[in-house]
XYZ file of C-alpha atoms in Angstrom:
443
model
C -11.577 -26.795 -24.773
C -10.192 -23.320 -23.928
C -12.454 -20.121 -22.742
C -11.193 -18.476 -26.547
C -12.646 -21.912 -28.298
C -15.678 -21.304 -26.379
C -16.338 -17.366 -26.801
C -14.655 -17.159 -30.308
C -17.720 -18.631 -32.429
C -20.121 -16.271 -30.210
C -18.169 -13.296 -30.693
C -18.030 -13.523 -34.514
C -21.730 -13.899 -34.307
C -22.493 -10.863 -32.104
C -20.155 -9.138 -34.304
C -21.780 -9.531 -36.762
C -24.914 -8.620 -35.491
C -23.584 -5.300 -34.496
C -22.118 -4.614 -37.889
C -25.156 -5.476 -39.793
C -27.305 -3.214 -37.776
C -25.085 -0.294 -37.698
C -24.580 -0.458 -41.601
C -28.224 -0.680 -41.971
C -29.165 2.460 -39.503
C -26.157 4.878 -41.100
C -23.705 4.738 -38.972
C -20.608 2.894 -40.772
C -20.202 2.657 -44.617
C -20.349 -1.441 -45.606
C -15.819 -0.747 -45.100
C -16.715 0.812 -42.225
C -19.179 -2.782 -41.022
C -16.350 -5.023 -42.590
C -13.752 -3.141 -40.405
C -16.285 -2.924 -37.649
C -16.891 -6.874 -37.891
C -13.594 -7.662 -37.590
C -12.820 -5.530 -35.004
C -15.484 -7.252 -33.059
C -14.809 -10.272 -33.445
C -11.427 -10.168 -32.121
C -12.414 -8.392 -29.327
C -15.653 -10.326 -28.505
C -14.084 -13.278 -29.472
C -10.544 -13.200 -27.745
C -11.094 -11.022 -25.391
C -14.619 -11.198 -23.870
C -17.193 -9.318 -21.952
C -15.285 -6.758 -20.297
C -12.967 -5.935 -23.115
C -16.591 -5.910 -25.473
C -17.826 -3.426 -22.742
C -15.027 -0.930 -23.255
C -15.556 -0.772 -26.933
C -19.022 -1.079 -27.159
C -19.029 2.107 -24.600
C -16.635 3.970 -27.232
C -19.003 3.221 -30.220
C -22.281 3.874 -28.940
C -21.489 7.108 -26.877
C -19.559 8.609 -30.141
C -22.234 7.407 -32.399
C -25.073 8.842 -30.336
C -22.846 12.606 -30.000
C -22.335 12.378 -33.577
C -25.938 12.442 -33.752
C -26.283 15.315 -31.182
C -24.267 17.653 -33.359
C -25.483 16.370 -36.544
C -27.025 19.791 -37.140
C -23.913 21.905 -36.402
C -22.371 19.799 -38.418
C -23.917 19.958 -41.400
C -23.241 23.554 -41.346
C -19.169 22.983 -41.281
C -19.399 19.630 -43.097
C -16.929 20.829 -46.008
C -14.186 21.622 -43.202
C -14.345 17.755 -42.610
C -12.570 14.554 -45.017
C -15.412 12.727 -44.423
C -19.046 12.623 -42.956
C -20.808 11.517 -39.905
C -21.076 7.918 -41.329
C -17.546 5.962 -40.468
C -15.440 4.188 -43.166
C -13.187 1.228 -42.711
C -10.538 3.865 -42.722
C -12.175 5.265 -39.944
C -12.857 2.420 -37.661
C -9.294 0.537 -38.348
C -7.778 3.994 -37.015
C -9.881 4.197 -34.010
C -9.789 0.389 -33.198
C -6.328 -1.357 -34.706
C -3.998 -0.166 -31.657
C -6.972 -1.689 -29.062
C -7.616 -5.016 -31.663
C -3.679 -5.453 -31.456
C -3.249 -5.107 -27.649
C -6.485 -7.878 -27.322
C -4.418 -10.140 -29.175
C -1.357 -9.954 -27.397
C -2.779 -10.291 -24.134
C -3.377 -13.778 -24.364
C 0.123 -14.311 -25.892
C 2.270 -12.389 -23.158
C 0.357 -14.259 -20.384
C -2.179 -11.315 -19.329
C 0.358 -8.512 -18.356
C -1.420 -5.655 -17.033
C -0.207 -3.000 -18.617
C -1.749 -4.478 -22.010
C -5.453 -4.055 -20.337
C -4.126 -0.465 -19.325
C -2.980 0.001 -23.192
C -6.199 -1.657 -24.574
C -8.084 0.842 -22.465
C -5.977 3.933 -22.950
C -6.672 3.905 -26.589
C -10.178 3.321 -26.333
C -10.058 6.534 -24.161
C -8.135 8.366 -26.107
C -10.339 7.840 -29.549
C -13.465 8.765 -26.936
C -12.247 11.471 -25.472
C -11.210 13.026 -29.371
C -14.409 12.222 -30.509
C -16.275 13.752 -27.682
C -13.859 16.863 -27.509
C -15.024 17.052 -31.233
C -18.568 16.485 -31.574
C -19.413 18.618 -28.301
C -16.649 21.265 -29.134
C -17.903 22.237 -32.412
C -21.778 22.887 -30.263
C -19.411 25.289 -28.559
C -21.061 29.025 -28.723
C -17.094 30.459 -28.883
C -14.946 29.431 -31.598
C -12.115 27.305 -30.697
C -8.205 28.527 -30.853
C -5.253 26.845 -32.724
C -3.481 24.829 -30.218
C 0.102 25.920 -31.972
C -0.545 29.771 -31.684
C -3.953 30.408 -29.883
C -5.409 32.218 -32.816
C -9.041 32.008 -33.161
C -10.022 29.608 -35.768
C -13.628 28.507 -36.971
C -15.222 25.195 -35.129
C -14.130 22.021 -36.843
C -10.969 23.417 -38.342
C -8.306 20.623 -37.306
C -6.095 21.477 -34.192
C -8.484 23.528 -32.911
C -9.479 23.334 -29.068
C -11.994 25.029 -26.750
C -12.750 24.830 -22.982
C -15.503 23.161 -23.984
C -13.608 20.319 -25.901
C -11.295 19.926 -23.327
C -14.029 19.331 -20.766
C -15.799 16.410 -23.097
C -12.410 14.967 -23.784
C -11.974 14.921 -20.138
C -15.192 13.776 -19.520
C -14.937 10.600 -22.691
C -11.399 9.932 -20.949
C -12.566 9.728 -17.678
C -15.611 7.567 -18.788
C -13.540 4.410 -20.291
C -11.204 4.827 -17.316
C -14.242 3.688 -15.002
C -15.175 1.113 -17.221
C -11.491 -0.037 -17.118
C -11.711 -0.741 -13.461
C -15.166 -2.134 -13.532
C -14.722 -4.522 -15.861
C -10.924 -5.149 -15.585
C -9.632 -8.974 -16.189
C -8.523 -11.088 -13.216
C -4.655 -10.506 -14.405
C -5.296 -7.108 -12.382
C -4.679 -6.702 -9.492
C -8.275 -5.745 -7.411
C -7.106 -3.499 -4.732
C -7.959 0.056 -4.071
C -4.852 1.583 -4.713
C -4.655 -0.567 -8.000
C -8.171 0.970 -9.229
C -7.223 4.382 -8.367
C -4.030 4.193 -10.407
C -5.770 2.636 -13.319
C -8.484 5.253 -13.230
C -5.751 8.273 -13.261
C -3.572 6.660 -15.803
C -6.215 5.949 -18.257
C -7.630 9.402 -18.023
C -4.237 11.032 -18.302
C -3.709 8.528 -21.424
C -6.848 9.361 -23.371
C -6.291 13.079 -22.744
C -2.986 12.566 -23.940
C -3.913 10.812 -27.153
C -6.353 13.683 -27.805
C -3.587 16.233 -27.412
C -1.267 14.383 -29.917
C -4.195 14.518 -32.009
C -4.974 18.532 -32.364
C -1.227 19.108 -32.392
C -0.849 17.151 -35.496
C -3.947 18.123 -36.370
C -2.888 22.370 -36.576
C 1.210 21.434 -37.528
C 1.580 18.077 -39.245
C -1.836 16.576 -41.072
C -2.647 17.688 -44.294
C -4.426 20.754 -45.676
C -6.352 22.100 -48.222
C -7.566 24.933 -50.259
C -10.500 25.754 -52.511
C -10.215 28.899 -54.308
C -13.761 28.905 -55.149
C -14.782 29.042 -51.610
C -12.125 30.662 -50.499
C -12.171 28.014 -47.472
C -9.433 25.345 -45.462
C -10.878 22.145 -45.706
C -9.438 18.206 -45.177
C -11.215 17.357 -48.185
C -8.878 16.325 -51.275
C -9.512 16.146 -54.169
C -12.645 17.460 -54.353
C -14.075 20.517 -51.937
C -17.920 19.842 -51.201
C -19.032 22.322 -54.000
C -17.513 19.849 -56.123
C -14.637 22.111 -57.480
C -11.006 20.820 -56.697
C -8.729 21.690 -53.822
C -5.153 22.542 -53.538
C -2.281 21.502 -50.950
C -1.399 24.467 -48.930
C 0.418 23.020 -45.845
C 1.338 19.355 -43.758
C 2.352 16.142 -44.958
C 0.248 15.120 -47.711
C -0.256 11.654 -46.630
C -1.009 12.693 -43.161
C -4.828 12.369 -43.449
C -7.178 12.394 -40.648
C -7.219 8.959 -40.497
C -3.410 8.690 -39.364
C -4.114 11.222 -37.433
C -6.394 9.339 -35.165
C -4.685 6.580 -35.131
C -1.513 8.374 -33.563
C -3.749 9.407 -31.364
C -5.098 6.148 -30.100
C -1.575 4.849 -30.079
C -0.306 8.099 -28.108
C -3.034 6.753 -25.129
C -1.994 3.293 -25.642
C 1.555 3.531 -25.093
C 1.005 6.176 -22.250
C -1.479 3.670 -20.193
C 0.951 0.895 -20.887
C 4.248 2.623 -20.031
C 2.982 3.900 -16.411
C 0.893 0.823 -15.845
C 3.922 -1.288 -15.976
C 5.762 1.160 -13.120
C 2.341 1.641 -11.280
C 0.265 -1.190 -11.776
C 0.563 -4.603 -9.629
C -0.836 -7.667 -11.128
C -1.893 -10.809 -8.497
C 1.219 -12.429 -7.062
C 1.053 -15.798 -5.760
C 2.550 -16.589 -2.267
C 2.436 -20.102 -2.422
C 6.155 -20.145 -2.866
C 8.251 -23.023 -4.702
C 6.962 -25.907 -2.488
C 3.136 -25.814 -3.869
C 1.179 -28.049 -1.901
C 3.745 -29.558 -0.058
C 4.221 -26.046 2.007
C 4.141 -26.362 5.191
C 0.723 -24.890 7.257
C 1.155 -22.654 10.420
C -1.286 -23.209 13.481
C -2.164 -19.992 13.589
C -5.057 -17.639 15.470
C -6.686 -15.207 17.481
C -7.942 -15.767 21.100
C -10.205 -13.084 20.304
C -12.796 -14.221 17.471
C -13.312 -17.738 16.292
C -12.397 -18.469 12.151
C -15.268 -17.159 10.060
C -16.794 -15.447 12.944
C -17.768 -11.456 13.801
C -14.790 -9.342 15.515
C -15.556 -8.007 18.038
C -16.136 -4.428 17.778
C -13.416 -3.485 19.780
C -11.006 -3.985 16.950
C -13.076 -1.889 14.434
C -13.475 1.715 13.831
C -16.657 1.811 15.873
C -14.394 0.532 18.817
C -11.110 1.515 20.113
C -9.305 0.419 16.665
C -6.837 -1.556 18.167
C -4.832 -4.983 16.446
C -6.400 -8.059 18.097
C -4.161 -10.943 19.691
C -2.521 -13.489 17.609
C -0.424 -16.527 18.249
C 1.287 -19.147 15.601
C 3.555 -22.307 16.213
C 4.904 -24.428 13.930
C 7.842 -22.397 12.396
C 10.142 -24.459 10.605
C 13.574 -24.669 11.452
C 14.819 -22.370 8.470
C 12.568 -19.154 8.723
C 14.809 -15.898 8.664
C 11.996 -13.997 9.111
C 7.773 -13.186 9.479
C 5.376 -11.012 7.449
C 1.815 -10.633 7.919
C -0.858 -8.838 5.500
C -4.389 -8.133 6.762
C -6.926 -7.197 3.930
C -10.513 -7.276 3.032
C -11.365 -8.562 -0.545
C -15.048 -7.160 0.004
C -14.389 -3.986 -0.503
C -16.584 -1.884 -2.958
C -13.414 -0.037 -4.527
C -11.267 -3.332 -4.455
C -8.930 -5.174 -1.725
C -8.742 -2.996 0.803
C -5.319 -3.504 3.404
C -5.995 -3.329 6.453
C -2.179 -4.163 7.796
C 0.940 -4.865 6.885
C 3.807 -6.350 9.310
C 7.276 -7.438 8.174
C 10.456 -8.177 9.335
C 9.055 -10.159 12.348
C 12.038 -12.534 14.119
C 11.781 -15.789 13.274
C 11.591 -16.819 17.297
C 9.008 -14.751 17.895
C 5.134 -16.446 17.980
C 3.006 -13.569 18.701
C 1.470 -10.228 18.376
C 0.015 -8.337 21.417
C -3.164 -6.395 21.288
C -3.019 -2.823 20.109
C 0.318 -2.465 18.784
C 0.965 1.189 17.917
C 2.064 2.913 14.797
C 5.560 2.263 13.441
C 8.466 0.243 14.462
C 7.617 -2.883 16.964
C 8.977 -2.934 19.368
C 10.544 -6.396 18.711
C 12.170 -4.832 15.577
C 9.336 -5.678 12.532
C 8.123 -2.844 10.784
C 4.766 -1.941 9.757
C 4.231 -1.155 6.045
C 0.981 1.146 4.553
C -2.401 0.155 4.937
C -5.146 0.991 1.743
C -5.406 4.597 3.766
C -1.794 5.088 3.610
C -0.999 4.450 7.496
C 2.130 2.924 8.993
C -0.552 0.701 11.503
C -3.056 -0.960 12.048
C -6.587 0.009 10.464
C -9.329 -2.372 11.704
C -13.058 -2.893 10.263
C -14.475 -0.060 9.289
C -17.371 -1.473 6.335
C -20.098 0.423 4.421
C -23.610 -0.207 6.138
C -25.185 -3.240 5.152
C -22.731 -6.168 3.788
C -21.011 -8.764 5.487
C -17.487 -7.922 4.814
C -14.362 -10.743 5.373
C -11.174 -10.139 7.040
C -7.808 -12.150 6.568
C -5.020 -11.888 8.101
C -1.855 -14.323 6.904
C 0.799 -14.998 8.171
C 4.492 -15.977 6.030
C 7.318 -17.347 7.300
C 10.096 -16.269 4.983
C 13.957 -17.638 4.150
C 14.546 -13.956 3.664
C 16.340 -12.133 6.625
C 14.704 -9.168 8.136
C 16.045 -6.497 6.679
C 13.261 -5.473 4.190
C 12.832 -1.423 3.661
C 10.532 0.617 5.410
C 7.058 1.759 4.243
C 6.640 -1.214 2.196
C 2.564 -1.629 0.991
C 0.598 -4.870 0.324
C 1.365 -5.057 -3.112
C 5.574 -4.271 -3.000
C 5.354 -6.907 0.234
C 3.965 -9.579 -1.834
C 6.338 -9.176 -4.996
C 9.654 -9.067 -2.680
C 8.452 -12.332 -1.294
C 7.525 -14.245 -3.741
C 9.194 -17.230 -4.101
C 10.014 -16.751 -0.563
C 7.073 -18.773 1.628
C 8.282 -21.757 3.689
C 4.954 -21.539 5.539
C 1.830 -19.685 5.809
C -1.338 -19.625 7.918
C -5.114 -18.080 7.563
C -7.306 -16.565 10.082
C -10.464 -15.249 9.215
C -12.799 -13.550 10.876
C -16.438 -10.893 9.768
C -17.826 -7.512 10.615
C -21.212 -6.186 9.628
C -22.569 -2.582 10.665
């Protein structure tokens, strides 16, 4: 049985839990806790604890704002299509485009960019609903986005400083989560997480946008000459007398509205994440376990034991010693990658060496930056550095370093400033042999 069989039934069930209870305390309409229920289920369900995270951190921080500026909002209610308690409408427009990239993740193998899509339009429906429900608290009234003109708080396509901020800040939010709590198909590695964390903030900001520009040019408006007031509300005002179309598409409603918006961040995260974003390659090459295993060490620290401090940032920060035999006959060339999966932000590279001869079988102590001298190159480390970066750990953990070795049927003539990640995917496929040497530091 399959991790889906096995989370499915438990996901419908918290699901449902969740729906139930926000029907029962206000928040969603019983569309809204059908929508909702579905909804959860296919995210609890397909796509487990860390895509439940994301969404549960989108419902219950915009639930608890709308709460916040329940009072404001009572006073501008009949500006708004609907109230503070979500419909099915609502919820299908916030959540389809993230339901729809859950499902396909599965399907397409575990791409990436689908986690980066799923997130960016979570962020983008959190950072609208924050820039809304803190915006309209605002003690200045919000502009038109279209012209700038001063416009009262809640009127659609309006934005403020302090609705930029909150959408900034809701963005930003989900775009931690998304690295916390990001599936195995991602890569873990610092510059991965910062990349993710940009792009999912740039996303949901994005989606927002798109949101109060259709909002002021495109979604539909309404008049009531009784009031003498703009409102979303069709066909009835909330003094009960009938409103008018005065401008935008009339089927443009705020519902479509948000859910361009979600699909704006969506398609943004996914787009860059598939340029940006490395997912885990495997080095294991064509032979499997048949590949041939390199003797291959350090003079200078045993396997699984603490290098010396020499080598580390406390010390003189100089590469340690290695030696390898056991090269077979067709290697065109070497590659080694130094890294430490321990980390707090994620894999962190510690060195990257490539284009190695094939006759050569070893690497002196305290090779400088750059070209070696024996013609390999030295690709970026997690800090951005042409060399070698040694230990350098947090207080506290034990952290673990690796250093492997590849010998490659490719011929040495790889570009320069290659990192970890753009190493790894030029030479997969690649690996006649490969060796491990491990070694620990602690400060």
């Amino acid at each position: 049985m399959n991790l889906i069989a096995l989370q499915l039934p438990i996901g419908i069930f918290l699901a449902a839990i969740i729906a139930l209870a926000t029907f029962f305390t206000g928040s969603l309409s019983r569309s809204g806790a059908t929508g909702a229920f579905l909804l959860g289920s296919i995210i609890f369900g397909i796509g487990g604890f860390g895509w439940s995270i994301l969404l549960l951190a989108f419902f219950i921080s915009s639930t608890l704002l709308s709460r916040l500026s329940n009072g404001k909002k009572r006073e501008i209610e009949a500006n708004f299509s609907k109230g503070t308690r979500r419909d099915g409408f609502q919820v299908t427009a916030n959540g389809a485009v993230a339901g729809v990239c859950v499902l396909l993740f599965p399907l397409l193998g575990g791409p990436a960019w689908l986690w980066a899509g799923f997130a960016g339009a979570l962020a983008a429906a959190n950072a609208d609903t924050w820039a809304t429900e803190i915006g309209i608290l605002g003690k200045t009234k919000p502009r038109m986005i279209t012209n700038c003109k001063p416009v009262e708080p809640g009127t659609s396509g309006g934005v403020s400083l302090s609705g930029f901020l909150a959408a900034f800040g809701g963005s930003l939010f989900i775009a931690f989560l998304a690295v916390v709590f990001k599936p195995d198909q991602v890569q873990n590695n610092l510059e991965n997480n910062i990349i993710l964390s940009l792009i999912v903030t740039v996303a949901g900001i994005a989606g927002s946008l798109v949101d109060s520009i259709l909002g002021a040019g495109s979604q539909a408006m309404y008049f009531c000459d009784i009031c003498k007031k703009e409102t979303e509300k069709h066909p009835l005002h909330g003094c009960g007398n009938p409103t008018r179309h005065i401008r935008g598409l009339a089927w443009l409603n705020n519902d479509w509205v948000n859910l361009f918006c979600t699909l704006t961040g969506s398609i943004t995260a996914a787009l860059l994440a598939i340029f940006l974003i490395s997912s885990p390659v495997s080095l294991s090459g064509e032979q499997g376990a048949e590949m041939t295993k390199l003797d291959f060490s350090s003079p200078v620290f045993a396997y699984n034991q603490p290098i010396p401090a020499k080598y580390s940032c406390d010390g003189q920060n100089i590469s340690p010693t290695f030696s390898w035999t056991g090269i077979p006959a067709d290697t065109r060339s070497l590659a080694l990658i130094a890294d430490d999966p321990d980390a707090p932000l994620g894999t962190f590279t510690h060195w990257v060496v490539y284009n190695l001869p094939a006759s050569q079988s070893s690497l002196n102590e305290g090779i400088p930056a750059g070209i070696l001298s024996t013609g390999g190159y030295q690709g970026f480390n997690s800090a951005r550095q042409n060399a070698y970066m040694g230990p350098c750990p947090p207080a506290g953990r034990n952290h673990h370093y690796f250093f492997r070795l590849y010998a490659l049927d490719l011929e040495p003539t790889l570009p320069e400033g290659l990192t970890a990640d753009k190493l790894s995917n030029l030479i997969a496929g690649h690996v006649l042999a490969s060796g491990e040497w491990m070694g620990t530091f602690q400060r």
